[in-house]
mmCIF file of C-alpha atoms and ligand atoms in Angstrom:
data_model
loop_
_atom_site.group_PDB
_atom_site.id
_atom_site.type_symbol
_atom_site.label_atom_id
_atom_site.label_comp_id
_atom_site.label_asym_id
_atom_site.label_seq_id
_atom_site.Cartn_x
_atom_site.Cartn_y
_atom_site.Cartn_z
ATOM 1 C CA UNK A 280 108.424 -27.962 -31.509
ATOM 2 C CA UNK A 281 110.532 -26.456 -34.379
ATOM 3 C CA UNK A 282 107.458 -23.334 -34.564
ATOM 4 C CA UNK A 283 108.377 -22.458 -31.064
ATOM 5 C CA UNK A 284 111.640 -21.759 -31.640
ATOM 6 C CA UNK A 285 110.440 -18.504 -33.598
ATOM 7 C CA UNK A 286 107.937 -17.510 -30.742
ATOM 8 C CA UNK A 287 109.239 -14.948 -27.966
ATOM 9 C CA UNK A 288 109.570 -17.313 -24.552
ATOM 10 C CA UNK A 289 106.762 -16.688 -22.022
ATOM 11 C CA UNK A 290 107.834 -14.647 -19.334
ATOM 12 C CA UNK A 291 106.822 -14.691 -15.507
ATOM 13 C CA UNK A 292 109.104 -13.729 -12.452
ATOM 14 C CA UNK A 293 108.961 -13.654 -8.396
ATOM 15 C CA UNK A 294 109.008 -9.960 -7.166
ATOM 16 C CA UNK A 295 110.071 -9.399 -3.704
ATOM 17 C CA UNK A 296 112.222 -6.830 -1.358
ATOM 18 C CA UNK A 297 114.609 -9.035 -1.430
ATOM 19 C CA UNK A 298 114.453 -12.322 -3.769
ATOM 20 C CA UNK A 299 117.512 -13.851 -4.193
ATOM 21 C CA UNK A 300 116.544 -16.188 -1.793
ATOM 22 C CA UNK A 301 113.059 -17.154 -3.449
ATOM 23 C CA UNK A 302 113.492 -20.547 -4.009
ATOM 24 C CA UNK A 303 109.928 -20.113 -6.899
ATOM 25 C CA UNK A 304 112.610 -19.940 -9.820
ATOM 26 C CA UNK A 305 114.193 -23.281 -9.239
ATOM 27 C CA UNK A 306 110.116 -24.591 -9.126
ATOM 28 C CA UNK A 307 108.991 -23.145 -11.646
ATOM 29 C CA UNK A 308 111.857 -23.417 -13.905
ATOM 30 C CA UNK A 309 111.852 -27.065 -13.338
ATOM 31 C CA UNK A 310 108.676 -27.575 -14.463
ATOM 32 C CA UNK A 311 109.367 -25.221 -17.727
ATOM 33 C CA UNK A 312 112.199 -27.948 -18.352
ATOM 34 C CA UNK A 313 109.962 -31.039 -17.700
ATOM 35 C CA UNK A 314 107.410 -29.776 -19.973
ATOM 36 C CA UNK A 315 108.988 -28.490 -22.815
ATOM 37 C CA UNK A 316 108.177 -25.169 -22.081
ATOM 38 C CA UNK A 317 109.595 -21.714 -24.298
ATOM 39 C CA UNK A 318 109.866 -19.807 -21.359
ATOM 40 C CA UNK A 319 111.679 -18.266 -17.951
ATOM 41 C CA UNK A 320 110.737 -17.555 -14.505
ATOM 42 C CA UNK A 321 112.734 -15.121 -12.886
ATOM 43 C CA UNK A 322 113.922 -13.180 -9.811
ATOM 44 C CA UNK A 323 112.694 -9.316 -9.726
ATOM 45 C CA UNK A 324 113.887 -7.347 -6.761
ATOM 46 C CA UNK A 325 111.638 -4.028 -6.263
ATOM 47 C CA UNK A 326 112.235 -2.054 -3.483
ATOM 48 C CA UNK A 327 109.418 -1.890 -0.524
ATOM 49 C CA UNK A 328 107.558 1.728 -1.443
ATOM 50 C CA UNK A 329 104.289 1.083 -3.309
ATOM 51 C CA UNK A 330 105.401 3.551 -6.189
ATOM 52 C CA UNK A 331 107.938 1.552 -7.035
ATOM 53 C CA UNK A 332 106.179 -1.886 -7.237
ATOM 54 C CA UNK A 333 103.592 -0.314 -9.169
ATOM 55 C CA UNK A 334 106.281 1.369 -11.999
ATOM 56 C CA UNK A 335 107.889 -1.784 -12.089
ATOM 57 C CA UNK A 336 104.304 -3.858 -12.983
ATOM 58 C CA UNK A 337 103.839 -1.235 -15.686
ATOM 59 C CA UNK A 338 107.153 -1.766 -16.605
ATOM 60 C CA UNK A 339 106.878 -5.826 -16.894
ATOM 61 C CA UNK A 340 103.347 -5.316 -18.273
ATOM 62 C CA UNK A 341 105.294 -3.704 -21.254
ATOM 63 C CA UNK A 342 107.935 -6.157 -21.368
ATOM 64 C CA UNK A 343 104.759 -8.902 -22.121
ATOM 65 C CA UNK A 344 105.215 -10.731 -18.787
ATOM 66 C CA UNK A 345 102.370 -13.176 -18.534
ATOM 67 C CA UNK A 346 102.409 -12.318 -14.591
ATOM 68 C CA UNK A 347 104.542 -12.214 -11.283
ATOM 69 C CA UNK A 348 104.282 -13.638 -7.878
ATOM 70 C CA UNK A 349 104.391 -11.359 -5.308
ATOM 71 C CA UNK A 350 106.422 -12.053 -1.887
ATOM 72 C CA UNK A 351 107.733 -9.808 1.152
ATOM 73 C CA UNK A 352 106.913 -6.624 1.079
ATOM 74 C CA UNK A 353 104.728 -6.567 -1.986
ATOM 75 C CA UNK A 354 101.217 -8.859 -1.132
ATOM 76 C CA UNK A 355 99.258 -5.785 -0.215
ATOM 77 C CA UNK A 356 100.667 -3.911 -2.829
ATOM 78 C CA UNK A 357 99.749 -6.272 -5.705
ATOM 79 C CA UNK A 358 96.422 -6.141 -4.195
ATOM 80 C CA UNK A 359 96.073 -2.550 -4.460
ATOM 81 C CA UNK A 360 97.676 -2.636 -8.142
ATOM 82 C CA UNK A 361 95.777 -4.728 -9.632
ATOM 83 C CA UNK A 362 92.246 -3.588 -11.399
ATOM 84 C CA UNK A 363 90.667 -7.013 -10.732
ATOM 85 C CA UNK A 364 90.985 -9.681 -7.828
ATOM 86 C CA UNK A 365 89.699 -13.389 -7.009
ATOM 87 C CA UNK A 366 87.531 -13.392 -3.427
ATOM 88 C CA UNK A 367 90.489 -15.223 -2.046
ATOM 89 C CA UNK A 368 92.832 -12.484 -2.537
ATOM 90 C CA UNK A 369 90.321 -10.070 -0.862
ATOM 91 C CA UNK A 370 89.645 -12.008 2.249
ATOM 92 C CA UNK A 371 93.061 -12.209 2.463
ATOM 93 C CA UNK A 372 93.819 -8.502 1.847
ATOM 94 C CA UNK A 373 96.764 -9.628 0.053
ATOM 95 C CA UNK A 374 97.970 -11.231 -3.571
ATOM 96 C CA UNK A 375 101.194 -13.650 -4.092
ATOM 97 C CA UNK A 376 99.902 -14.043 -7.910
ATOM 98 C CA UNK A 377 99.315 -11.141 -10.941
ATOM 99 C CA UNK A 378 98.223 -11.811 -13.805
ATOM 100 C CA UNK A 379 98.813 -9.531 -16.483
ATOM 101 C CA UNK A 380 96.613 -8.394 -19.372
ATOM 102 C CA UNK A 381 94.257 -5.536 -20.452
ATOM 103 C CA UNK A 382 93.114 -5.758 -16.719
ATOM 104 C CA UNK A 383 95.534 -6.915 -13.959
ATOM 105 C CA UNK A 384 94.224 -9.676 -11.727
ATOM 106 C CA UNK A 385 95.577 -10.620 -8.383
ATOM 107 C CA UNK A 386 94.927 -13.524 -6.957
ATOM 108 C CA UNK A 387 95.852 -15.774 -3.317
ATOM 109 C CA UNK A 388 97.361 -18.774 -4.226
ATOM 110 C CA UNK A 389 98.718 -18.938 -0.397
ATOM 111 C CA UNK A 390 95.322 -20.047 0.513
ATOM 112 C CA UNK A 391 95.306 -23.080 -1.653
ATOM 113 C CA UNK A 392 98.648 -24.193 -0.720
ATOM 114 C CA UNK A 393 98.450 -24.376 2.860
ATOM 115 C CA UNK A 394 95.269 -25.857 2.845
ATOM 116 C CA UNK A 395 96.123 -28.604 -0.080
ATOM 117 C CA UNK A 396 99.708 -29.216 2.015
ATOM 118 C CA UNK A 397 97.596 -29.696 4.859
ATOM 119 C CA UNK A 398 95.144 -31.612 3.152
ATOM 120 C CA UNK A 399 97.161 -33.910 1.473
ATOM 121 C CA UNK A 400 97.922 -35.654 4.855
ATOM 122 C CA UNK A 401 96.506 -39.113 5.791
ATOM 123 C CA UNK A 402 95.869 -37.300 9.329
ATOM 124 C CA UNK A 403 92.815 -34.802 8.841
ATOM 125 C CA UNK A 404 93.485 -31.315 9.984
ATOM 126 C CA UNK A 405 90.383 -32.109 12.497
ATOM 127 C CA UNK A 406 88.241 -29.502 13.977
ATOM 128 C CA UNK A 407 90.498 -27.261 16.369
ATOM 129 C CA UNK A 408 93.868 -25.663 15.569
ATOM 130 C CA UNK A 409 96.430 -23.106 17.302
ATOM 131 C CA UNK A 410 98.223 -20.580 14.513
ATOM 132 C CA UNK A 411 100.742 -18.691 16.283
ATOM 133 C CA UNK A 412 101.567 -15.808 14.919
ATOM 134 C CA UNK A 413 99.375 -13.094 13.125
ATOM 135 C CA UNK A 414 101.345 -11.344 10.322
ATOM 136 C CA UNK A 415 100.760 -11.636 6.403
ATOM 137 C CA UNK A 416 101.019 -15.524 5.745
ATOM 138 C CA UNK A 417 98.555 -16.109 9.042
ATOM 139 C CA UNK A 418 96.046 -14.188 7.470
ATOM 140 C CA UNK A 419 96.594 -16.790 4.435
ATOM 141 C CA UNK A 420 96.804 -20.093 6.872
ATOM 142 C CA UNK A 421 93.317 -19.234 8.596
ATOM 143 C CA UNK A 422 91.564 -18.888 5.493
ATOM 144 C CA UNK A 423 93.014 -22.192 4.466
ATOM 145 C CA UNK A 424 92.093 -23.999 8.118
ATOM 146 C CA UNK A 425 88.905 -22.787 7.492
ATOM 147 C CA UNK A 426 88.183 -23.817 3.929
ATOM 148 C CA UNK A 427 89.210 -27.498 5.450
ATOM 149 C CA UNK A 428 86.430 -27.227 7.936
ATOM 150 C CA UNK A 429 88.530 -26.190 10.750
ATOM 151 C CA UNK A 430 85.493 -25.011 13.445
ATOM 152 C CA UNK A 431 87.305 -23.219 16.053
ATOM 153 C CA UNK A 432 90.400 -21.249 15.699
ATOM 154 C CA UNK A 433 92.988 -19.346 17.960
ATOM 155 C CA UNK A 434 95.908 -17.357 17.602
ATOM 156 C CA UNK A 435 98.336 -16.507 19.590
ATOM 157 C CA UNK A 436 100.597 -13.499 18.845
ATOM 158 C CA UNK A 437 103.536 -11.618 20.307
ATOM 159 C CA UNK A 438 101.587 -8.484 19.712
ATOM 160 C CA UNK A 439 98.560 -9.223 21.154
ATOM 161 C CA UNK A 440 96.784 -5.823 19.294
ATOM 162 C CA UNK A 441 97.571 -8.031 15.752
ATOM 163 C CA UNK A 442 95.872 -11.488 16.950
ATOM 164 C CA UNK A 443 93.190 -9.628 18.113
ATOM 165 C CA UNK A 444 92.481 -7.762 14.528
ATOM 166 C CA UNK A 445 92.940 -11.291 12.811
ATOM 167 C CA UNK A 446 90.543 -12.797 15.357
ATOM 168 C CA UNK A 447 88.327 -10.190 14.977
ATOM 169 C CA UNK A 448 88.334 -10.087 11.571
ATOM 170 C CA UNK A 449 87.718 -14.208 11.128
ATOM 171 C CA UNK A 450 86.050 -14.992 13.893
ATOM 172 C CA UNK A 451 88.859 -16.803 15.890
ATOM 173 C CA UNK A 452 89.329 -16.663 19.998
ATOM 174 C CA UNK A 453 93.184 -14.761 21.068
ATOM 175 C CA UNK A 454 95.456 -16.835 23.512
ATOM 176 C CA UNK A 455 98.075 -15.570 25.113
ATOM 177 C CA UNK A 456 101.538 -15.502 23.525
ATOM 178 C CA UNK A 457 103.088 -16.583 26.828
ATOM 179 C CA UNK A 458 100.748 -19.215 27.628
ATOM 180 C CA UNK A 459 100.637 -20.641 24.168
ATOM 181 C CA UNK A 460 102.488 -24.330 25.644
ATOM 182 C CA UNK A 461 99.140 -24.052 27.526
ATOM 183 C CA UNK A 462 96.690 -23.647 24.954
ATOM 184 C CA UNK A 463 98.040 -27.000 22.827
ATOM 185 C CA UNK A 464 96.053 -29.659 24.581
ATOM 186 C CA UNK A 465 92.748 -29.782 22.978
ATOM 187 C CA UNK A 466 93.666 -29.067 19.222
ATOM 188 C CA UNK A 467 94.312 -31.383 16.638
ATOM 189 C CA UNK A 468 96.356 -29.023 14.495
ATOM 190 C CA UNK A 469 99.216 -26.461 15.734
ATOM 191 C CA UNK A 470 100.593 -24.088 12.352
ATOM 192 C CA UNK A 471 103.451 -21.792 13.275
ATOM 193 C CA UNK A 472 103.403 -18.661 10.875
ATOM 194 C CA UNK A 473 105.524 -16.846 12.576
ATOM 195 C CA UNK A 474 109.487 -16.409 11.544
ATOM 196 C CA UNK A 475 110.664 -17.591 14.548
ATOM 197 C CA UNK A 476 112.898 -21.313 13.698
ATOM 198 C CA UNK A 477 114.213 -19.717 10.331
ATOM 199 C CA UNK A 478 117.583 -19.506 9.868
ATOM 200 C CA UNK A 479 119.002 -16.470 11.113
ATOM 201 C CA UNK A 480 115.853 -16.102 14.056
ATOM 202 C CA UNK A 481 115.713 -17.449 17.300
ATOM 203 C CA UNK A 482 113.972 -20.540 17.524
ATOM 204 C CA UNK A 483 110.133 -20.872 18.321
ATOM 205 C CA UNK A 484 109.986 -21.439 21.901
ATOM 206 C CA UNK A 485 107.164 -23.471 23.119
ATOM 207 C CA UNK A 486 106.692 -27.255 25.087
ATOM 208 C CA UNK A 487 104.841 -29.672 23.053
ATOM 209 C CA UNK A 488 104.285 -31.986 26.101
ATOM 210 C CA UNK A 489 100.284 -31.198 26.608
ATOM 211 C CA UNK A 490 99.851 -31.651 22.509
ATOM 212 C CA UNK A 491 97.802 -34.699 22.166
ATOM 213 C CA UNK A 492 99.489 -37.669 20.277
ATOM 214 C CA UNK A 493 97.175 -37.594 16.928
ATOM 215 C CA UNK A 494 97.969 -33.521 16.542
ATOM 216 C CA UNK A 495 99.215 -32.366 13.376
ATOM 217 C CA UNK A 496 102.106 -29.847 13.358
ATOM 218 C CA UNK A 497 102.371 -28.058 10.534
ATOM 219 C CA UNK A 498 105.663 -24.832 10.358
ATOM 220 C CA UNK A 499 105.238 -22.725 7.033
ATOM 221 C CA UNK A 500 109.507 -21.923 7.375
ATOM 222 C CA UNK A 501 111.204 -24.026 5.179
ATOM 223 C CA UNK A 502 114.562 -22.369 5.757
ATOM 224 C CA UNK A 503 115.887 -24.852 7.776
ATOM 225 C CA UNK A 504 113.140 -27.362 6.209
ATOM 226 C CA UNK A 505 113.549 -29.260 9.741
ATOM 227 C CA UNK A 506 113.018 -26.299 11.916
ATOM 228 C CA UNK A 507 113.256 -26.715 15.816
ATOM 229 C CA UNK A 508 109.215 -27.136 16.058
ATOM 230 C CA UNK A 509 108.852 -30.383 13.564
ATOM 231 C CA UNK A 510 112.226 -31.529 14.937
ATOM 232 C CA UNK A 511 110.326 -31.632 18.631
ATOM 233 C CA UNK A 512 107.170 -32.570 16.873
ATOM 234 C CA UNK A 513 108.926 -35.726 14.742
ATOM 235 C CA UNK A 514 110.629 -36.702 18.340
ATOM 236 C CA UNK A 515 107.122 -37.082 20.064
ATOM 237 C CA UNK A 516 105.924 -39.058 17.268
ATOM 238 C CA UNK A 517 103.746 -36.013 15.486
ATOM 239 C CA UNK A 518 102.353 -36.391 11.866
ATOM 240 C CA UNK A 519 104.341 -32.956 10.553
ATOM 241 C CA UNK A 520 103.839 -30.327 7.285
ATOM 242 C CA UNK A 521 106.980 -28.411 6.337
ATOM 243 C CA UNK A 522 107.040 -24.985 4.665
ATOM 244 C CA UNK A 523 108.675 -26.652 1.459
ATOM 245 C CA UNK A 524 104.808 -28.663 0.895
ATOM 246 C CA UNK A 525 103.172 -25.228 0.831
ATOM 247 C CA UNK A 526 105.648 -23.627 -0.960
ATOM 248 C CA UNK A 527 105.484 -26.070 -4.023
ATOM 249 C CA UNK A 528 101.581 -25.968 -3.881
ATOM 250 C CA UNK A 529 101.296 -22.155 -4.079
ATOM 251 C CA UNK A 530 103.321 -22.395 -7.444
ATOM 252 C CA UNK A 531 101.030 -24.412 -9.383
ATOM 253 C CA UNK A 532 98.250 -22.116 -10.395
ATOM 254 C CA UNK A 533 100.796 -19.292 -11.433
ATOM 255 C CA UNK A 534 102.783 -22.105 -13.599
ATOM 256 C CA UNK A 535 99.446 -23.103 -15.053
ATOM 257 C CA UNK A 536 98.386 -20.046 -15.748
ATOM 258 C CA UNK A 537 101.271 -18.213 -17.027
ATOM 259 C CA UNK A 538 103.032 -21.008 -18.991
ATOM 260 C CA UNK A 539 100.374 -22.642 -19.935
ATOM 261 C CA UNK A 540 101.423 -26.203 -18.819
ATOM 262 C CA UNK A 541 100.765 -28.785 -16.005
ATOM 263 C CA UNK A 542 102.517 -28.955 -12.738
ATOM 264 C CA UNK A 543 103.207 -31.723 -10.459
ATOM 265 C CA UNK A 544 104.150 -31.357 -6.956
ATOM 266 C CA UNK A 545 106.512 -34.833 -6.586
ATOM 267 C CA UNK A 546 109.049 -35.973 -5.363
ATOM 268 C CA UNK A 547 111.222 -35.196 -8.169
ATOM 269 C CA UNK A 548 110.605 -31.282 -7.412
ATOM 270 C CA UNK A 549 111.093 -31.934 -4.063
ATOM 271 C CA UNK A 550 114.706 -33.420 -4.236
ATOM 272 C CA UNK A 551 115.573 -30.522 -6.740
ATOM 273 C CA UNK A 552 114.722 -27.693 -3.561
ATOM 274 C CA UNK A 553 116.382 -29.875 -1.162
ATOM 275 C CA UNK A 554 119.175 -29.740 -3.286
ATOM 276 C CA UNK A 555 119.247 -26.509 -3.442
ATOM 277 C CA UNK A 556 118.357 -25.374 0.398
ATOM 278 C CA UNK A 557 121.573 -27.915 1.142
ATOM 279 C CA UNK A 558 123.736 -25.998 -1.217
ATOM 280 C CA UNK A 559 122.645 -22.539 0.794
ATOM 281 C CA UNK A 560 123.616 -25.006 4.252
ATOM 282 C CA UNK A 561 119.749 -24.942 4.914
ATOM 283 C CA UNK A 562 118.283 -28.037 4.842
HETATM 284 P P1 LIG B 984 105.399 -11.069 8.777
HETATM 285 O O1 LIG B 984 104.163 -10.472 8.214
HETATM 286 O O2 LIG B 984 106.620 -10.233 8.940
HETATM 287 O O3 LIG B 984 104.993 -11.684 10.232
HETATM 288 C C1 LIG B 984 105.984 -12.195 11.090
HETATM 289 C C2 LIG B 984 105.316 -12.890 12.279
HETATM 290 O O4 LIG B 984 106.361 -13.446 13.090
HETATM 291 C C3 LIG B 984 104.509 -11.957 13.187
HETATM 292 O O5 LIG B 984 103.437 -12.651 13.751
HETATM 293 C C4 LIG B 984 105.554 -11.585 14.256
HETATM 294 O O6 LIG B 984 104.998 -11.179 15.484
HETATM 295 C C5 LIG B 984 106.266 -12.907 14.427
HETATM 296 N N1 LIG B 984 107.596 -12.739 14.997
HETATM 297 C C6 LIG B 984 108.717 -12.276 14.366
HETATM 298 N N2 LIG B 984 109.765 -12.251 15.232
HETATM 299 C C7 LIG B 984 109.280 -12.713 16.435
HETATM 300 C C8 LIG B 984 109.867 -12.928 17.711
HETATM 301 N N3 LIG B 984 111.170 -12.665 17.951
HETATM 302 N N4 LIG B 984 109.082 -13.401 18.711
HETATM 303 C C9 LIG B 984 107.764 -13.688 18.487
HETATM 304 N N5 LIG B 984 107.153 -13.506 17.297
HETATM 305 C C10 LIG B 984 107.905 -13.025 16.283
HETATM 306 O O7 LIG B 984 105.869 -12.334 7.922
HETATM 307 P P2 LIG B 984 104.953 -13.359 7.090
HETATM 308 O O8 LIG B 984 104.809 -12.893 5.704
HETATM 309 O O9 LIG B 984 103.716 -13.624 7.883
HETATM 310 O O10 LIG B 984 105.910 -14.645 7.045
HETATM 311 C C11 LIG B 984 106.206 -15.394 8.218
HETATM 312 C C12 LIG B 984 107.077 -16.595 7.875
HETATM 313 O O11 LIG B 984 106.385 -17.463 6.975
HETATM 314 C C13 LIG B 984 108.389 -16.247 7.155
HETATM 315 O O12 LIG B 984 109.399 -17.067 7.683
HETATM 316 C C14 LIG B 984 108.125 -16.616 5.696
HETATM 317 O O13 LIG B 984 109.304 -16.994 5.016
HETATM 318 C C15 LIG B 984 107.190 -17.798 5.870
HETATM 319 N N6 LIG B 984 106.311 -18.016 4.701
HETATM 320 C C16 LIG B 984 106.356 -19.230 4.081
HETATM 321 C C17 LIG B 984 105.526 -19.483 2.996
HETATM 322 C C18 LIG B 984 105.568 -20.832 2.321
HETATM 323 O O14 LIG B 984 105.080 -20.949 1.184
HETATM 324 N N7 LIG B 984 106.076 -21.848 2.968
HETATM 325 C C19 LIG B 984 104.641 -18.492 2.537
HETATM 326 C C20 LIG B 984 104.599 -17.250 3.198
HETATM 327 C C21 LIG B 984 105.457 -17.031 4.290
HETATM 328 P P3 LIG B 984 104.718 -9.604 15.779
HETATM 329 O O15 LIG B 984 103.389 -9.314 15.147
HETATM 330 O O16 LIG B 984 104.696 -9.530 17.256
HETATM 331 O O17 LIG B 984 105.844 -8.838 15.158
#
């Protein structure tokens, strides 16, 4: 519209420790293009102390960003920045979304994500799940698994002291991180939140022979998109999630909000990220 061209583009970003990885620009950005959109979606890199996350909100505030997301090591912080917050983002104790305006809002977009990646599936989550690992995202993943319905959770954790303050904290039961092969064969639903399988870690470890046939296995790494777990899950037959599903889901309400516009998770913005993992020699 020739009006627009007079109007100062919207402005929204991805701030992390580091970003240049963040594959949210290429999302987000696509969907600016589809729609028509006046406006750009950039990388912010902010280093981890809270002092300077907070300058540099005050600082985009100024600039008339609409609002961020937040990654690594930032969730808590945009949490503790902002002056309002969704439930969501307090169960969580962390924010991936800010919104700015005369009061900063943080929100948990995570939650939603996971849960409509997982959700999406013909296969139903069902009614018992394993999430290994117990650091940021897992705090995310159960709230998800239990907005689906999912009765009885447990974690299992390298350090044990961290599955037992997420258990405690949402009412899940602790297996052991060594025996977690052992604890697969009577849930419908195994997440791994843990970094283990991304490029650069060690793979995640574990024999999926006890998993019953109709489990789900969902990995939130999508860097390989086919890490070691789905590729062992796929091989048994398992109905899989990868980390790209959630990824693309989390976007939507900042896009929405910020830009004003509609967002579609398809196909289309799929082939675009798996473009762009296979140009990085991850996918
Ligand atoms: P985090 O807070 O640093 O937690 C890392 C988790 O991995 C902890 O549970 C940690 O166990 C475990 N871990 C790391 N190295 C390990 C090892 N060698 N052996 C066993 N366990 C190990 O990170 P996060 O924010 O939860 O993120 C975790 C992963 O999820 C990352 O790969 C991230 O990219 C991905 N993620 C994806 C999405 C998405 O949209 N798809 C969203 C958020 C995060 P300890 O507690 O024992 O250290």
């Amino acid at each position: 519209m020739a009006e627009d061209n007079h109007k100062a583009p919207t402005l929204a970003g991805v701030v992390g420790w580091p970003v240049a990885h963040s594959l949210s620009p290429f999302i987000h950005n696509t969907w600016a293009k589809r729609a028509g959109v006046n406006g750009y979606y950039v990388p912010i890199p902010v280093a981890p102390d809270y002092n300077d996350f907070a300058v540099a909100m005050d600082a985009l505030k100024t600039l008339g960003f609409a609002g961020v997301n937040v990654t690594i090591p930032h969730k808590e912080h945009a949490l503790r920045y902002a002056s309002q917050a969704s439930d969501a983002a307090r169960k969580a104790g962390a924010a991936n979304m800010l919104t700015f305006g005369e009061k900063s809002f943080a929100d948990n977009s995570d939650i939603t994500g996971f849960a409509e990646a997982v959700g999406a599936r013909s296969s139903a989550p069902g009614k018992t799940a394993l999430v290994l690992g117990a650091g940021g995202a897992a705090r995310g993943i159960v709230l998800a698994l239990q907005h689906l319905g999912v009765k009885e959770i447990a974690v299992a954790n390298r350090t044990r002291a961290k599955s037992e303050a997420l258990a405690k904290a949402f009412g899940l039961t602790v297996a052991d991180w060594e025996d977690r092969g052992k604890a697969l064969e009577k849930i419908d639903l195994l997440v791994n939140t843990t970094s283990l399988g991304m490029t650069g870690q060690p793979p995640l470890e574990i024999d999926l022979a006890g998993l019953k046939a109709s489990a789900l296995v969902a990995d939130i790494v999508y860097a390989p998109l086919e890490t070691p777990l789905l590729k062992a899950a796929k091989a048994k037959g398992h109905d899989t999630v990868d980390g790209l599903a959630m990824l693309m889901h989390q976007a939507v309400p900042g896009f929405k909000t910020w830009f004003g516009a509609d967002a579609a998770v398809d196909a289309d913005l799929r082939a675009v990220l798996l473009e762009e993992l296979k140009r990085r020699g991850g996918a």
